[in-house]
PDB file of C-alpha atoms in Angstrom:
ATOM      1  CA  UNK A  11     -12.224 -24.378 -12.397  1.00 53.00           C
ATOM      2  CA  UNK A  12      -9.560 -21.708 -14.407  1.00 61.00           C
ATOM      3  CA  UNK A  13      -6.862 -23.818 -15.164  1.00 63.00           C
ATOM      4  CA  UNK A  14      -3.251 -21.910 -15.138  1.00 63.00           C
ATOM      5  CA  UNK A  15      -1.412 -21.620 -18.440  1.00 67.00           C
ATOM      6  CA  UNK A  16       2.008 -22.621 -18.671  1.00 67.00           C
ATOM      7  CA  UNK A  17       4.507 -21.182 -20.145  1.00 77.00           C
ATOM      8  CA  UNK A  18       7.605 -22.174 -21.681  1.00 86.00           C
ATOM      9  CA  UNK A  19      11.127 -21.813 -20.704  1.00 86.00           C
ATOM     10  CA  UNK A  20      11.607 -19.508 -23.651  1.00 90.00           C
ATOM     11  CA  UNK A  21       9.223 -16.786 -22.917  1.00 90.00           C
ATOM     12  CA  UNK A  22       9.988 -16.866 -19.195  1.00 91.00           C
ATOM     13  CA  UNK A  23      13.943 -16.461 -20.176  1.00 91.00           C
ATOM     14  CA  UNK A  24      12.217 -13.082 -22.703  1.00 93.00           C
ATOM     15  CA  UNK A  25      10.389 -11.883 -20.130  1.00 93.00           C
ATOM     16  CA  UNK A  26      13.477 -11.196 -18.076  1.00 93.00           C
ATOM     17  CA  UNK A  27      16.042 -10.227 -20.283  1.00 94.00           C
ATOM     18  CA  UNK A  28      13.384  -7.941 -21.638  1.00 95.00           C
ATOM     19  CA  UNK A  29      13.397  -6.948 -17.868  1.00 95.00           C
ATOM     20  CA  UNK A  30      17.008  -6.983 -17.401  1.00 94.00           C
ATOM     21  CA  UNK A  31      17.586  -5.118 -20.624  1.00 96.00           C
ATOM     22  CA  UNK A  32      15.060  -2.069 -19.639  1.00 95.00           C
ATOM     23  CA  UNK A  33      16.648  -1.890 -15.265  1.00 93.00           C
ATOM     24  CA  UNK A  34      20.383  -1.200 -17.845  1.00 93.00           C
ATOM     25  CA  UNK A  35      18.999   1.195 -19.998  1.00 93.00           C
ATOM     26  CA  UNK A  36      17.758   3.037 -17.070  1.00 92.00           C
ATOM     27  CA  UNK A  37      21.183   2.450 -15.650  1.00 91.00           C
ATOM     28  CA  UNK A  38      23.121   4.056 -18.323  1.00 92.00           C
ATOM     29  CA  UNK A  39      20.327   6.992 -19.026  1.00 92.00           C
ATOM     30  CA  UNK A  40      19.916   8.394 -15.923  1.00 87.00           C
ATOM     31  CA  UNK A  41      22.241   9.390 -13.082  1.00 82.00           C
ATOM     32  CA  UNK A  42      20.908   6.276 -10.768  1.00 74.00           C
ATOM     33  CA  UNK A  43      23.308   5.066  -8.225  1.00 82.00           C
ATOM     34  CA  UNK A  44      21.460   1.629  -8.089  1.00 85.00           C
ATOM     35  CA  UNK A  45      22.169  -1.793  -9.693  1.00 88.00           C
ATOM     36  CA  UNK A  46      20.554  -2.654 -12.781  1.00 89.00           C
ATOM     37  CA  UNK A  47      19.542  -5.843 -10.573  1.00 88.00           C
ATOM     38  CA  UNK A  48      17.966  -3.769  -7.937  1.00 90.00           C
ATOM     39  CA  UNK A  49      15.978  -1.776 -10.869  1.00 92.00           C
ATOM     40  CA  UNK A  50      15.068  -4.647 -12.658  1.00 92.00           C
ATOM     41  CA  UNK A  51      13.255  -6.630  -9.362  1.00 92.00           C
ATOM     42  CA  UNK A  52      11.182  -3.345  -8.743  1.00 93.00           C
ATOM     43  CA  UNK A  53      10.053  -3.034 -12.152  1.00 95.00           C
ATOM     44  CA  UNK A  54       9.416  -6.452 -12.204  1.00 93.00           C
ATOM     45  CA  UNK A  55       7.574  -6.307  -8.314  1.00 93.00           C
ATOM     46  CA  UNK A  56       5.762  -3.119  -9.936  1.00 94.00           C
ATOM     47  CA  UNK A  57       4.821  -5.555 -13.610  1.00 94.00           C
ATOM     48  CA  UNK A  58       3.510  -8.562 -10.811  1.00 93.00           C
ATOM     49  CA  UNK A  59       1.930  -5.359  -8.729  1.00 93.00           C
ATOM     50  CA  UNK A  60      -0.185  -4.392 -11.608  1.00 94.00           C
ATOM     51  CA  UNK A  61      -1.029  -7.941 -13.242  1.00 91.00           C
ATOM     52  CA  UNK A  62       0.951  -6.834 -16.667  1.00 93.00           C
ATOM     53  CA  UNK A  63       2.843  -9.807 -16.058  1.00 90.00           C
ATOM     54  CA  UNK A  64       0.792 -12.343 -14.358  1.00 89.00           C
ATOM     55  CA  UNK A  65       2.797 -15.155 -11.886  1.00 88.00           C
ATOM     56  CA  UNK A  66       2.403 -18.134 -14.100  1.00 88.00           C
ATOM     57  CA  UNK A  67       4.359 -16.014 -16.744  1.00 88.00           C
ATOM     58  CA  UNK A  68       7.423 -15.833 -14.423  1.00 89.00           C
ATOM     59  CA  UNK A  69       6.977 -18.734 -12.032  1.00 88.00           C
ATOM     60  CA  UNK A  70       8.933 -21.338 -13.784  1.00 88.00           C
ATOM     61  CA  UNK A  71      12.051 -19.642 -14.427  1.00 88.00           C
ATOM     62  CA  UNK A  72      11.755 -17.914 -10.870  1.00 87.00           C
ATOM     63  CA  UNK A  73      11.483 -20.776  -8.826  1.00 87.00           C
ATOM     64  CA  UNK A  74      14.486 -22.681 -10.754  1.00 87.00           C
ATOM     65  CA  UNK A  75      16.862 -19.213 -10.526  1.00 85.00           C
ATOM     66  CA  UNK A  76      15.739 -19.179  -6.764  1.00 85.00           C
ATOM     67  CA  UNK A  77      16.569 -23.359  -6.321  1.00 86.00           C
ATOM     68  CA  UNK A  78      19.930 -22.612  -7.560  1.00 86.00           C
ATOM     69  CA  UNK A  79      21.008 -19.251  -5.793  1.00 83.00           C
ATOM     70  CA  UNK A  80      24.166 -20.254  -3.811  1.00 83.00           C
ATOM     71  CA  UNK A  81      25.472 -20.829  -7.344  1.00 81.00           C
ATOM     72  CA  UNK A  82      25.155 -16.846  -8.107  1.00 78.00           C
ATOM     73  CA  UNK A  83      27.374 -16.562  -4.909  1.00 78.00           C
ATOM     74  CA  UNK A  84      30.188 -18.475  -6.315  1.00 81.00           C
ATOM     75  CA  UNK A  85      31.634 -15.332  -8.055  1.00 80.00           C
ATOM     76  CA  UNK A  86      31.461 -12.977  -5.025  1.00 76.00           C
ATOM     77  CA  UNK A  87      33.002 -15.482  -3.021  1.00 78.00           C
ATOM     78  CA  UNK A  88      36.316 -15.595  -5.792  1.00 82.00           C
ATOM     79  CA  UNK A  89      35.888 -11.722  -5.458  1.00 80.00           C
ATOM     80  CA  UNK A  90      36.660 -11.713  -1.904  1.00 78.00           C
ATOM     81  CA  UNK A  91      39.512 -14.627  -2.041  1.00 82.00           C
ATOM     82  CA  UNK A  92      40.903 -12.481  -4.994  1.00 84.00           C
ATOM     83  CA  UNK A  93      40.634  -9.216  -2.252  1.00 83.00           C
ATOM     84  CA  UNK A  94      42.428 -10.684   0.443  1.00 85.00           C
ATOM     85  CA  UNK A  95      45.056  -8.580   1.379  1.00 87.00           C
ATOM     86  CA  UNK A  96      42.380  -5.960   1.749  1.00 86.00           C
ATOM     87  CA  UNK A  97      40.699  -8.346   4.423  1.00 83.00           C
ATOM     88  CA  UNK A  98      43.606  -8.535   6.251  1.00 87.00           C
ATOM     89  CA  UNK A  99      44.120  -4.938   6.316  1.00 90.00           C
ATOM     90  CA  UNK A 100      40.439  -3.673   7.064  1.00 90.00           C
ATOM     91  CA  UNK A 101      38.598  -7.018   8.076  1.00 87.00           C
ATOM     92  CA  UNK A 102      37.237  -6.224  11.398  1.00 92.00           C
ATOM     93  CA  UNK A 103      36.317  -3.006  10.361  1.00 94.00           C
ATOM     94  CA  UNK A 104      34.588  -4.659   7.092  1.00 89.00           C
ATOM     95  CA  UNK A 105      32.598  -6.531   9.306  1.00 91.00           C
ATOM     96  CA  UNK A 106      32.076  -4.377  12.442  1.00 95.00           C
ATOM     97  CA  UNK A 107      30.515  -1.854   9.595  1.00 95.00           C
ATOM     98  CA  UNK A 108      28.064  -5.003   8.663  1.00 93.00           C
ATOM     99  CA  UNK A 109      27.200  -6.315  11.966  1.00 95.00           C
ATOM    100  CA  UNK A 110      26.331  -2.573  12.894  1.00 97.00           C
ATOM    101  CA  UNK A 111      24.496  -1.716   9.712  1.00 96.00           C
ATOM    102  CA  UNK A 112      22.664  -5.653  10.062  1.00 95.00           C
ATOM    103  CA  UNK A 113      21.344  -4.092  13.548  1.00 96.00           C
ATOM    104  CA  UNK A 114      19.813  -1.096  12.687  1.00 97.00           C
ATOM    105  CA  UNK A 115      18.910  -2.711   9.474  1.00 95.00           C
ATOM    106  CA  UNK A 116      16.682  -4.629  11.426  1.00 95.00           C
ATOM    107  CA  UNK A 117      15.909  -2.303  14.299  1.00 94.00           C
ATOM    108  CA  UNK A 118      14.568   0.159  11.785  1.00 95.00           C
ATOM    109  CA  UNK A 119      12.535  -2.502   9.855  1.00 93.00           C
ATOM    110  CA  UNK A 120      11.058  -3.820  12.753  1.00 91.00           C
ATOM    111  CA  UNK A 121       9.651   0.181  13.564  1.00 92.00           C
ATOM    112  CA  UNK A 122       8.460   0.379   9.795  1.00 89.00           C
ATOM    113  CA  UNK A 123       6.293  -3.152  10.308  1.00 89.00           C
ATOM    114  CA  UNK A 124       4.837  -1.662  13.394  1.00 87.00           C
ATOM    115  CA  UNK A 125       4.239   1.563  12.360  1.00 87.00           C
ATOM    116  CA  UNK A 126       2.707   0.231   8.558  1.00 86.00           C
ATOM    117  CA  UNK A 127       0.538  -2.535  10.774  1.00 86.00           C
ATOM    118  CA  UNK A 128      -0.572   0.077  13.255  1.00 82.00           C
ATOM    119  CA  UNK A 129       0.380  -1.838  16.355  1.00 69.00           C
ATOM    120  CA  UNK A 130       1.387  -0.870  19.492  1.00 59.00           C
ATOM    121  CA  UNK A 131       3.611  -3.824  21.127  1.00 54.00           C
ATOM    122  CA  UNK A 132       3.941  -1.965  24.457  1.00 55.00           C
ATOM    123  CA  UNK A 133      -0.092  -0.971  25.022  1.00 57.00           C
ATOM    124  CA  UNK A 134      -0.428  -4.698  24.365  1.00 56.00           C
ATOM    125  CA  UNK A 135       2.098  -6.552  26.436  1.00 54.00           C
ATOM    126  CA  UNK A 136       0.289  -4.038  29.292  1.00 56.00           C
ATOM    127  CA  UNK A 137      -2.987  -4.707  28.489  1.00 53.00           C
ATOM    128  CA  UNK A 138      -2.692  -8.673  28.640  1.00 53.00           C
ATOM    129  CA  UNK A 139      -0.409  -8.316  32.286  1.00 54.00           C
ATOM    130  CA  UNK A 140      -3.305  -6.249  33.918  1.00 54.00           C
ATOM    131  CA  UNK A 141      -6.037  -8.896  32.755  1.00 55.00           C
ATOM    132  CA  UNK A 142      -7.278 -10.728  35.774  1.00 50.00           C
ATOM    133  CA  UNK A 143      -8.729 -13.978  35.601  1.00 51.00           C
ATOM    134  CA  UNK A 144     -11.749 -15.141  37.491  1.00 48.00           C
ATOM    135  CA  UNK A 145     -10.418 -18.803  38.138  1.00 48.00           C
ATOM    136  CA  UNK A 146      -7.035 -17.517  39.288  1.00 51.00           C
ATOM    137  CA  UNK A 147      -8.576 -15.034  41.432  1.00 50.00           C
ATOM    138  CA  UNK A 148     -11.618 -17.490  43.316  1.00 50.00           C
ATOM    139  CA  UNK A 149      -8.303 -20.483  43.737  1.00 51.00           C
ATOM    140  CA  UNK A 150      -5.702 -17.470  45.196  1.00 53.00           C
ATOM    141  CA  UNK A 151      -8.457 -16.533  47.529  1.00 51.00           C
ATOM    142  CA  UNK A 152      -8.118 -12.611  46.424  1.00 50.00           C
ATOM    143  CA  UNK A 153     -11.066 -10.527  47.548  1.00 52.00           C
ATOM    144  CA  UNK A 154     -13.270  -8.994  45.472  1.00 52.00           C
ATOM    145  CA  UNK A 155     -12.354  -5.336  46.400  1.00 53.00           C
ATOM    146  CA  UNK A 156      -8.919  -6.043  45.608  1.00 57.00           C
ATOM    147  CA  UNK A 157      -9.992  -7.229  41.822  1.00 55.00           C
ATOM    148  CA  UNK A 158     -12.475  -4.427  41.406  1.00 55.00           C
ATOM    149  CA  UNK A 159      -9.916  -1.792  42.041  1.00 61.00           C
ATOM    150  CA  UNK A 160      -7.092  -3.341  39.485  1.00 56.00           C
ATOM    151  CA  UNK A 161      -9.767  -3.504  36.569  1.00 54.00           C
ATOM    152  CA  UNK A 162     -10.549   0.049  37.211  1.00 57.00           C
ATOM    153  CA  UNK A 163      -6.639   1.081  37.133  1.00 61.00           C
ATOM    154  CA  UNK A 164      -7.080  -0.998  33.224  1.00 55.00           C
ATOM    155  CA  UNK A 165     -10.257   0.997  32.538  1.00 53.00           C
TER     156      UNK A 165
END
């Protein structure tokens, strides 16, 4: 059995500020409208994609960041308190805009799944409604006739 190595606190905290430090360098060198943030969790997806950095390297750190996330919300939430006169002037708008762009957010995410997983929902919500089974058929007293010519409209 491969035991897993574990790293310390140190190396994990290197790892991404080495991360961090690269996504703002690619911030400030090239004309990207993103986040360093945003840049720095796809290179670090894209380090984890290709086993450069392995898991265990990250884990640690990852897992305590994650356990402790409503704290990192603590400074947006002053941000909006500090904006409030702006709330009060375009609120509903504010959050009309997100509950519409939440919708198709999803709507559009949903499609992507399907389309990436090749299914069809529809051919198989039809496909399980036009199944007839033998035991319901023999206890509703159907005739055979009529059950022969619905499994030819499935086939």
């Amino acid at each position: 059995m491969k035991e897993k190595k574990v790293y310390g606190f140190i190396m994990q905290a290197l790892i991404f500020s080495t991360i961090m430090l690269l996504s703002n360098v690619i911030v400030k060198v090239l004309p990207v409208p993103m986040p360093a943030s945003v840049i720095g969790m796809v290179i670090l997806f894209l380090l984890l994609c290709t086993k450069v950095v392995k898991l265990e390297m990250v884990e640690g750190l990852g897992g305590s960041l994650t356990s402790k996330i409503e704290f990192f919300f603590v400074p947006s939430g002053i941000s909006v308190i500090n904006s409030l006169p702006v709330m009060e002037k375009y609120g509903i708008q504010i959050c009309l805009t997100i509950f519409i762009a939440t919708v198709i957010l999803l709507g559009i995410t949903g499609l992507f799944s399907d389309l990436i997983l090749g299914k069809d929902t529809s051919k198989e919500l039809n496909a399980k409604d036009n199944k007839i089974d033998l035991k319901d058929r023999n206890n509703k007293g159907i005739d055979n006739k009529t059950s022969l010519d619905k499994l030819k409209e499935v086939v």
